[in-house]
Amino acid sequence: MNVQLSHPTREVEIKGPKKGRELLRDLNLIPEAHLIIRGDELVTEDEILADTDRVEIRPVISGG
């Protein structure tokens, strides 16, 4: 699958199918600190991502 990361901006190819949590683990990212987006929808950690998917991973940003 094609994975677009925001910080730092880069694009990587990952073999699928894979659960969202497995993808984040493979990329050494903390699940609680990142969102997985496929198209216009958020993907849960338990959802299966196909080898043909294009996803974006964004860090969670909060402020107050």
mmCIF file of N, CA and C in Angstrom, residues 6 13-15 18 20-21 26 32-33 38 40 51 54 56 58 63-64:
data_model
loop_
_atom_site.group_PDB
_atom_site.id
_atom_site.type_symbol
_atom_site.label_atom_id
_atom_site.label_comp_id
_atom_site.label_asym_id
_atom_site.label_seq_id
_atom_site.Cartn_x
_atom_site.Cartn_y
_atom_site.Cartn_z
ATOM 1 N N SER A 6 3.156 12.716 7.190
ATOM 2 C CA SER A 6 3.196 14.177 7.244
ATOM 3 C C SER A 6 4.458 14.752 7.880
ATOM 4 N N GLU A 13 6.106 2.578 0.623
ATOM 5 C CA GLU A 13 5.291 1.445 0.198
ATOM 6 C C GLU A 13 5.396 0.364 1.260
ATOM 7 N N ILE A 14 4.239 -0.150 1.710
ATOM 8 C CA ILE A 14 4.176 -1.199 2.724
ATOM 9 C C ILE A 14 3.345 -2.340 2.158
ATOM 10 N N LYS A 15 3.792 -3.571 2.369
ATOM 11 C CA LYS A 15 3.033 -4.747 1.929
ATOM 12 C C LYS A 15 1.774 -4.905 2.763
ATOM 13 N N LYS A 18 -2.967 -5.508 6.010
ATOM 14 C CA LYS A 18 -2.412 -5.258 7.335
ATOM 15 C C LYS A 18 -3.423 -4.460 8.143
ATOM 16 N N GLY A 20 -4.562 -1.613 10.869
ATOM 17 C CA GLY A 20 -4.059 -0.263 11.121
ATOM 18 C C GLY A 20 -2.985 -0.232 12.188
ATOM 19 N N ARG A 21 -3.199 -0.967 13.289
ATOM 20 C CA ARG A 21 -2.200 -0.974 14.377
ATOM 21 C C ARG A 21 -0.880 -1.598 13.923
ATOM 22 N N ASP A 26 4.785 -1.075 12.354
ATOM 23 C CA ASP A 26 5.839 -1.254 11.350
ATOM 24 C C ASP A 26 6.575 0.045 11.045
ATOM 25 N N GLU A 32 -1.687 6.092 19.629
ATOM 26 C CA GLU A 32 -2.457 7.158 20.273
ATOM 27 C C GLU A 32 -2.095 8.544 19.747
ATOM 28 N N ALA A 33 -0.992 8.666 19.049
ATOM 29 C CA ALA A 33 -0.524 9.968 18.589
ATOM 30 C C ALA A 33 -0.674 10.166 17.077
ATOM 31 N N ARG A 38 -7.910 6.979 5.033
ATOM 32 C CA ARG A 38 -8.031 6.366 3.707
ATOM 33 C C ARG A 38 -9.132 7.122 2.982
ATOM 34 N N ASP A 40 -11.426 9.884 2.486
ATOM 35 C CA ASP A 40 -11.942 10.916 3.397
ATOM 36 C C ASP A 40 -12.345 10.331 4.740
ATOM 37 N N ASP A 51 -3.550 -4.145 0.217
ATOM 38 C CA ASP A 51 -2.285 -3.853 -0.453
ATOM 39 C C ASP A 51 -2.440 -2.719 -1.468
ATOM 40 N N ARG A 54 -4.385 3.497 -0.596
ATOM 41 C CA ARG A 54 -3.543 4.687 -0.414
ATOM 42 C C ARG A 54 -4.009 5.323 0.876
ATOM 43 N N GLU A 56 -3.029 8.032 4.366
ATOM 44 C CA GLU A 56 -2.222 9.127 4.900
ATOM 45 C C GLU A 56 -2.182 8.973 6.410
ATOM 46 N N ARG A 58 -1.363 11.056 9.824
ATOM 47 C CA ARG A 58 -1.159 12.411 10.351
ATOM 48 C C ARG A 58 -0.987 12.343 11.865
ATOM 49 N N GLY A 63 -4.709 21.463 21.082
ATOM 50 C CA GLY A 63 -4.310 22.743 21.653
ATOM 51 C C GLY A 63 -5.389 23.214 22.618
ATOM 52 N N GLY A 64 -5.105 24.275 23.275
ATOM 53 C CA GLY A 64 -6.104 24.725 24.221
ATOM 54 C C GLY A 64 -6.097 26.180 24.451
#
